[in-house]
Short mmCIF file of C-alpha atoms in Angstrom, two decimals:
data_model
loop_
_atom_site.label_atom_id
_atom_site.label_comp_id
_atom_site.label_asym_id
_atom_site.label_seq_id
_atom_site.Cartn_x
_atom_site.Cartn_y
_atom_site.Cartn_z
CA MET A 1 3.89 25.77 -3.45
CA MET A 2 7.31 24.75 -4.47
CA LEU A 3 8.75 21.58 -2.39
CA THR A 4 12.36 22.72 -1.30
CA PRO A 5 15.15 19.99 -0.55
CA SER A 6 14.98 21.40 3.02
CA SER A 7 11.08 20.98 3.51
CA LEU A 8 11.34 17.79 1.77
CA VAL A 9 14.24 16.36 3.61
CA TYR A 10 12.39 17.14 6.64
CA GLU A 11 9.24 15.17 6.00
CA GLN A 12 11.35 12.16 4.63
CA VAL A 13 13.20 12.01 8.11
CA GLN A 14 10.77 13.15 10.54
CA ILE A 15 7.91 10.95 8.97
CA MET A 16 9.27 8.54 12.21
CA GLU A 17 7.71 10.98 14.67
CA PRO A 18 4.38 12.17 13.76
CA ALA A 19 3.55 8.55 12.60
CA VAL A 20 4.26 7.12 16.10
CA LYS A 21 3.26 10.29 17.96
CA GLY A 22 0.02 10.08 15.71
CA THR A 23 -0.63 6.56 16.68
CA LEU A 24 0.04 6.64 20.48
CA ASN A 25 -2.31 9.87 20.56
CA VAL A 26 -5.01 8.05 19.30
CA LEU A 27 -4.47 4.95 21.33
CA LYS A 28 -4.11 7.26 24.60
CA ALA A 29 -7.47 8.81 23.91
CA CYS A 30 -9.20 5.32 23.28
CA THR A 31 -7.91 4.28 26.87
CA GLU A 32 -9.50 7.66 28.01
CA THR A 33 -13.00 6.56 26.35
CA LYS A 34 -12.64 3.17 27.75
CA ALA A 35 -12.59 1.76 24.15
CA GLN A 36 -13.07 -2.32 24.11
CA ARG A 37 -10.72 -2.98 21.09
CA VAL A 38 -8.73 -0.89 18.73
CA VAL A 39 -8.11 -2.02 15.21
CA TYR A 40 -4.93 -0.76 14.05
CA VAL A 41 -4.81 -0.63 10.42
CA SER A 42 -0.83 -0.90 9.54
CA SER A 43 0.54 -2.21 6.27
CA MET A 44 2.62 -4.91 4.54
CA ALA A 45 5.51 -2.30 4.65
CA ALA A 46 5.74 -3.18 8.27
CA VAL A 47 6.33 -6.67 7.18
CA ALA A 48 7.94 -7.35 3.76
CA MET A 49 11.15 -5.22 4.00
CA ASN A 50 13.40 -7.89 6.01
CA PRO A 51 16.55 -8.55 4.38
CA ASN A 52 17.29 -11.36 7.06
CA TRP A 53 13.97 -13.30 6.41
CA PRO A 54 15.00 -16.78 4.98
CA VAL A 55 14.59 -17.23 1.06
CA GLY A 56 11.32 -19.04 0.21
CA GLN A 57 10.16 -19.30 3.55
CA VAL A 58 6.58 -17.86 3.40
CA MET A 59 6.48 -14.31 5.33
CA ASP A 60 3.40 -14.81 8.03
CA GLU A 61 2.66 -12.31 11.01
CA SER A 62 6.24 -13.19 12.85
CA CYS A 63 8.07 -11.12 10.26
CA TRP A 64 8.67 -7.33 10.54
CA SER A 65 10.28 -4.85 8.38
CA ASP A 66 14.08 -4.10 9.53
CA LYS A 67 13.87 -0.35 10.33
CA ASP A 68 17.44 0.03 9.98
CA TYR A 69 17.77 -1.48 6.67
CA CYS A 70 14.73 0.76 5.36
CA LYS A 71 16.71 4.10 6.68
CA ARG A 72 19.46 3.10 4.73
CA THR A 73 18.03 3.87 1.46
CA ASP A 74 19.49 6.42 -0.95
CA VAL A 75 16.87 8.95 -2.00
CA SER A 76 18.87 11.83 -2.98
CA ASN A 77 18.25 11.72 -6.54
CA SER A 78 14.70 11.48 -6.41
CA ILE A 79 14.75 14.50 -3.68
CA ALA A 80 16.68 16.31 -6.45
CA GLN A 81 13.85 15.37 -8.81
CA LEU A 82 11.08 16.07 -6.48
CA THR A 83 12.22 19.81 -6.18
CA GLN A 84 11.59 20.52 -9.82
CA LEU A 85 7.57 19.81 -9.34
CA ARG A 86 5.15 22.07 -8.21
CA TRP A 87 2.13 21.20 -6.05
CA ASP A 88 -0.07 23.50 -7.94
CA ASP A 89 0.91 21.22 -11.32
CA LEU A 90 -0.70 18.53 -10.09
CA ASN A 91 -4.29 19.92 -9.99
CA LEU A 92 -5.21 17.39 -7.21
CA TRP A 93 -8.22 18.97 -6.09
CA SER A 94 -9.80 19.90 -9.44
CA ASP A 95 -11.85 18.03 -12.23
CA HIS A 96 -8.80 17.82 -14.67
CA VAL A 97 -5.82 15.94 -12.54
CA ASN A 98 -2.50 16.32 -14.49
CA MET A 99 -1.99 12.75 -14.97
CA GLN A 100 1.32 12.70 -16.27
CA ALA A 101 2.92 15.11 -13.44
CA LEU A 102 1.04 13.01 -11.16
CA LEU A 103 2.47 9.64 -12.39
CA THR A 104 6.23 11.14 -12.51
CA PHE A 105 5.45 12.65 -8.79
CA SER A 106 4.02 8.83 -7.85
CA ASP A 107 7.30 7.16 -9.45
CA LEU A 108 9.60 9.34 -7.02
CA ILE A 109 7.51 9.15 -3.85
CA MET A 110 7.58 5.31 -4.27
CA SER A 111 11.67 5.54 -4.41
CA LEU A 112 11.11 7.33 -0.86
CA GLN A 113 8.78 4.54 0.28
CA ASN A 114 11.62 2.92 2.65
CA TRP A 115 10.94 5.59 5.04
CA TYR A 116 7.27 4.93 5.15
CA CYS A 117 8.29 1.45 5.83
CA ALA A 118 10.04 2.39 8.67
CA SER A 119 7.44 4.44 9.98
CA LYS A 120 4.87 1.98 9.55
CA THR A 121 7.11 -0.55 11.43
CA GLU A 122 7.81 1.67 14.11
CA ALA A 123 4.23 2.89 14.90
CA GLU A 124 3.04 -0.80 14.83
CA ILE A 125 5.71 -1.78 17.42
CA GLU A 126 4.88 1.30 19.82
CA ALA A 127 1.05 0.41 19.10
CA PHE A 128 1.85 -3.02 20.76
CA GLU A 129 3.84 -1.67 23.20
CA TYR A 130 1.39 0.43 24.38
CA ALA A 131 -1.37 -2.27 24.53
CA LYS A 132 0.98 -4.10 26.95
CA THR A 133 1.64 -1.28 29.52
CA SER A 134 -2.12 -0.03 29.22
CA GLY A 135 -4.21 -3.24 28.80
CA LEU A 136 -5.83 -1.79 25.98
CA ASP A 137 -6.86 -4.62 23.54
CA VAL A 138 -5.07 -3.61 20.34
CA VAL A 139 -5.41 -5.82 17.02
CA SER A 140 -3.48 -5.12 13.92
CA VAL A 141 -4.17 -5.70 10.02
CA CYS A 142 -1.45 -5.29 7.48
CA PRO A 143 -2.88 -4.98 3.87
CA THR A 144 -0.75 -5.44 0.81
CA LEU A 145 -1.85 -3.44 -2.34
CA VAL A 146 -5.43 -2.44 -2.26
CA LEU A 147 -7.44 -2.21 -5.51
CA GLY A 148 -11.21 -1.97 -6.06
CA PRO A 149 -13.98 0.96 -6.35
CA MET A 150 -13.01 4.13 -5.29
CA MET A 151 -14.87 6.56 -3.39
CA GLN A 152 -13.03 9.58 -3.85
CA PRO A 153 -12.72 11.71 -7.00
CA THR A 154 -8.61 11.97 -6.95
CA VAL A 155 -6.42 9.03 -7.44
CA ASN A 156 -3.88 7.70 -4.81
CA SER A 157 -0.97 5.51 -4.91
CA SER A 158 -2.44 2.39 -4.99
CA SER A 159 -4.81 2.88 -7.69
CA LEU A 160 -1.96 4.34 -9.79
CA VAL A 161 -0.46 0.88 -9.98
CA LEU A 162 -3.42 -0.11 -12.12
CA ILE A 163 -3.92 3.02 -13.95
CA LYS A 164 -0.45 3.37 -15.18
CA LEU A 165 -0.67 -0.23 -16.56
CA LEU A 166 -3.70 0.85 -18.47
CA LYS A 167 -2.77 4.25 -19.73
CA GLU A 168 1.16 4.43 -19.86
CA GLY A 169 2.00 2.12 -22.66
CA TYR A 170 5.70 1.28 -21.48
CA GLU A 171 8.28 -0.01 -23.90
CA SER A 172 8.98 -2.38 -21.18
CA THR A 173 7.99 -2.89 -17.94
CA GLU A 174 8.93 -5.84 -15.27
CA ASN A 175 7.05 -9.08 -14.26
CA LYS A 176 6.62 -8.31 -10.69
CA ILE A 177 4.34 -9.96 -8.37
CA ARG A 178 1.58 -7.70 -7.33
CA ARG A 179 -0.08 -8.74 -3.83
CA ILE A 180 -3.39 -7.51 -3.98
CA VAL A 181 -6.40 -7.17 -1.40
CA ASP A 182 -9.77 -5.81 -2.74
CA VAL A 183 -11.05 -2.68 -0.59
CA ARG A 184 -14.17 -4.29 0.41
CA ASP A 185 -12.52 -7.64 1.56
CA LEU A 186 -10.05 -5.51 3.53
CA VAL A 187 -13.20 -3.30 5.16
CA ALA A 188 -14.51 -6.93 5.97
CA ALA A 189 -11.23 -7.97 7.53
CA LEU A 190 -11.29 -4.93 9.89
CA LEU A 191 -14.78 -5.77 11.01
CA LEU A 192 -14.15 -9.05 11.59
CA VAL A 193 -11.05 -8.68 13.82
CA TYR A 194 -12.76 -6.20 15.60
CA GLU A 195 -16.03 -8.18 16.28
CA LYS A 196 -14.32 -11.86 16.98
CA PRO A 197 -13.59 -12.07 20.69
CA GLU A 198 -10.53 -14.59 19.97
CA ALA A 199 -9.06 -12.05 17.49
CA GLU A 200 -5.27 -11.15 18.91
CA GLY A 201 -2.04 -9.74 17.52
CA ARG A 202 -1.32 -9.02 13.95
CA TYR A 203 -3.25 -10.03 10.68
CA LEU A 204 -1.68 -10.08 7.20
CA CYS A 205 -4.10 -9.36 4.82
CA THR A 206 -3.85 -10.15 1.11
CA SER A 207 -5.94 -12.12 -1.39
CA HIS A 208 -4.01 -12.50 -4.58
CA GLN A 209 -0.41 -12.58 -5.45
CA ALA A 210 -0.22 -12.36 -9.55
CA ARG A 211 2.66 -11.39 -11.66
CA VAL A 212 1.95 -8.16 -14.06
CA ARG A 213 1.58 -10.28 -17.05
CA GLU A 214 -1.38 -12.35 -15.57
CA ILE A 215 -3.05 -8.99 -14.35
CA VAL A 216 -2.28 -7.41 -17.78
CA ASP A 217 -3.94 -10.80 -19.53
CA LYS A 218 -7.00 -10.66 -17.44
CA LEU A 219 -7.38 -6.82 -18.25
CA LYS A 220 -7.23 -7.60 -21.69
CA GLN A 221 -9.91 -9.78 -21.88
CA THR A 222 -12.33 -7.37 -21.13
CA TYR A 223 -10.62 -4.01 -22.18
CA PRO A 224 -8.64 -5.04 -25.18
CA HIS A 225 -8.01 -1.45 -26.32
CA TYR A 226 -6.26 0.57 -23.49
CA ASN A 227 -2.54 1.33 -23.87
CA TYR A 228 -0.61 -1.69 -22.10
CA PRO A 229 2.76 -2.28 -21.72
CA LYS A 230 4.65 -3.25 -24.90
CA ASN A 231 7.04 -6.00 -23.51
CA ILE A 232 7.09 -7.49 -20.19
CA THR A 233 10.41 -8.92 -18.74
CA GLU A 234 10.91 -11.61 -16.22
CA VAL A 235 12.48 -10.47 -12.95
CA ALA A 236 13.03 -12.81 -9.92
CA ASP A 237 10.29 -12.09 -6.97
CA GLU A 238 9.79 -14.96 -4.57
CA MET A 239 8.31 -13.50 -1.85
CA LYS A 240 5.62 -15.14 -0.38
CA ILE A 241 3.02 -13.86 1.99
CA SER A 242 0.35 -15.84 3.79
CA SER A 243 -3.29 -14.66 5.14
CA GLU A 244 -3.83 -17.98 6.63
CA LYS A 245 -4.08 -16.66 10.32
CA LEU A 246 -6.76 -14.21 8.84
CA GLN A 247 -8.61 -16.97 6.87
CA LYS A 248 -8.93 -19.30 9.93
CA LEU A 249 -10.53 -16.40 11.85
CA GLY A 250 -13.40 -16.63 9.13
CA TRP A 251 -12.30 -14.31 6.26
CA SER A 252 -12.96 -14.84 2.60
CA TYR A 253 -12.47 -12.78 -0.41
CA ARG A 254 -13.47 -12.30 -4.07
CA SER A 255 -11.91 -13.18 -7.14
CA LEU A 256 -9.25 -11.15 -9.00
CA GLU A 257 -11.44 -10.70 -11.91
CA GLU A 258 -14.17 -8.94 -9.99
CA THR A 259 -11.38 -6.81 -8.19
CA LEU A 260 -9.93 -5.91 -11.56
CA ILE A 261 -13.07 -5.03 -13.31
CA ASP A 262 -14.57 -3.22 -10.61
CA SER A 263 -11.50 -1.31 -10.47
CA VAL A 264 -11.46 -0.07 -13.70
CA GLU A 265 -15.14 0.75 -13.88
CA SER A 266 -14.44 2.82 -11.12
CA TYR A 267 -11.90 4.60 -13.03
CA LYS A 268 -13.66 4.95 -15.88
CA GLU A 269 -16.76 6.74 -13.85
CA LEU A 270 -14.40 9.02 -12.36
CA GLY A 271 -12.74 9.99 -15.75
CA LEU A 272 -9.49 8.71 -14.63
CA LEU A 273 -8.86 6.77 -17.83
CA ASN A 274 -9.52 9.45 -20.49
#
């Protein structure tokens, strides 16, 4: 199937409607079944895209992404490039995923993510508005980049972040901060906010904030022979995020080293690093 400009623009612009309607449909079903509490998995995308947040101030649960700012992103070039890719070229559902095509696809999709940020923000806002009017107890968790062992045999956009560091051999890459949470610690957070009666509102969920150079150095200690970036250039990245509220509820997390090693071992078992 070829991605056409009309279908892609439709999906980009109309992503807002299915995100919000889908969320509300689930919440209404929960009300009908008399659910005691709903834990809504949002995203840091609903938090971090806020150009008006004071520089240097730690982002907490009071910070929301600016929907209008997200929607202003110019993605026309990425749309044009995406129309040249065919779904069949990716081989997503086979044992031999076309990694090069998938990595290209991932890079282009990442440039469209501001519409994703807008949709996640709107959907979470609507979830809490629905909670106010219906009386349904809604708690949200906003995770950052989720790494760790994978259950499915195909890659996702989160795992690609690490896979590309291991395989691509970039001539140069930026020393950005990666804000990471282990999938197992995220699951523990979801259970915690569901079970704790005092849990309320939003919870940001992140464990480690490490620059790319630190991540590569840690990986090299255990896996020295992968095709790492040749040069890492310094960039400004001062955004800070706090999971203090979640930790006060009793949440803890494993080490970055454990998350990285278990991620790589999982990718190896699935044949994603061949």
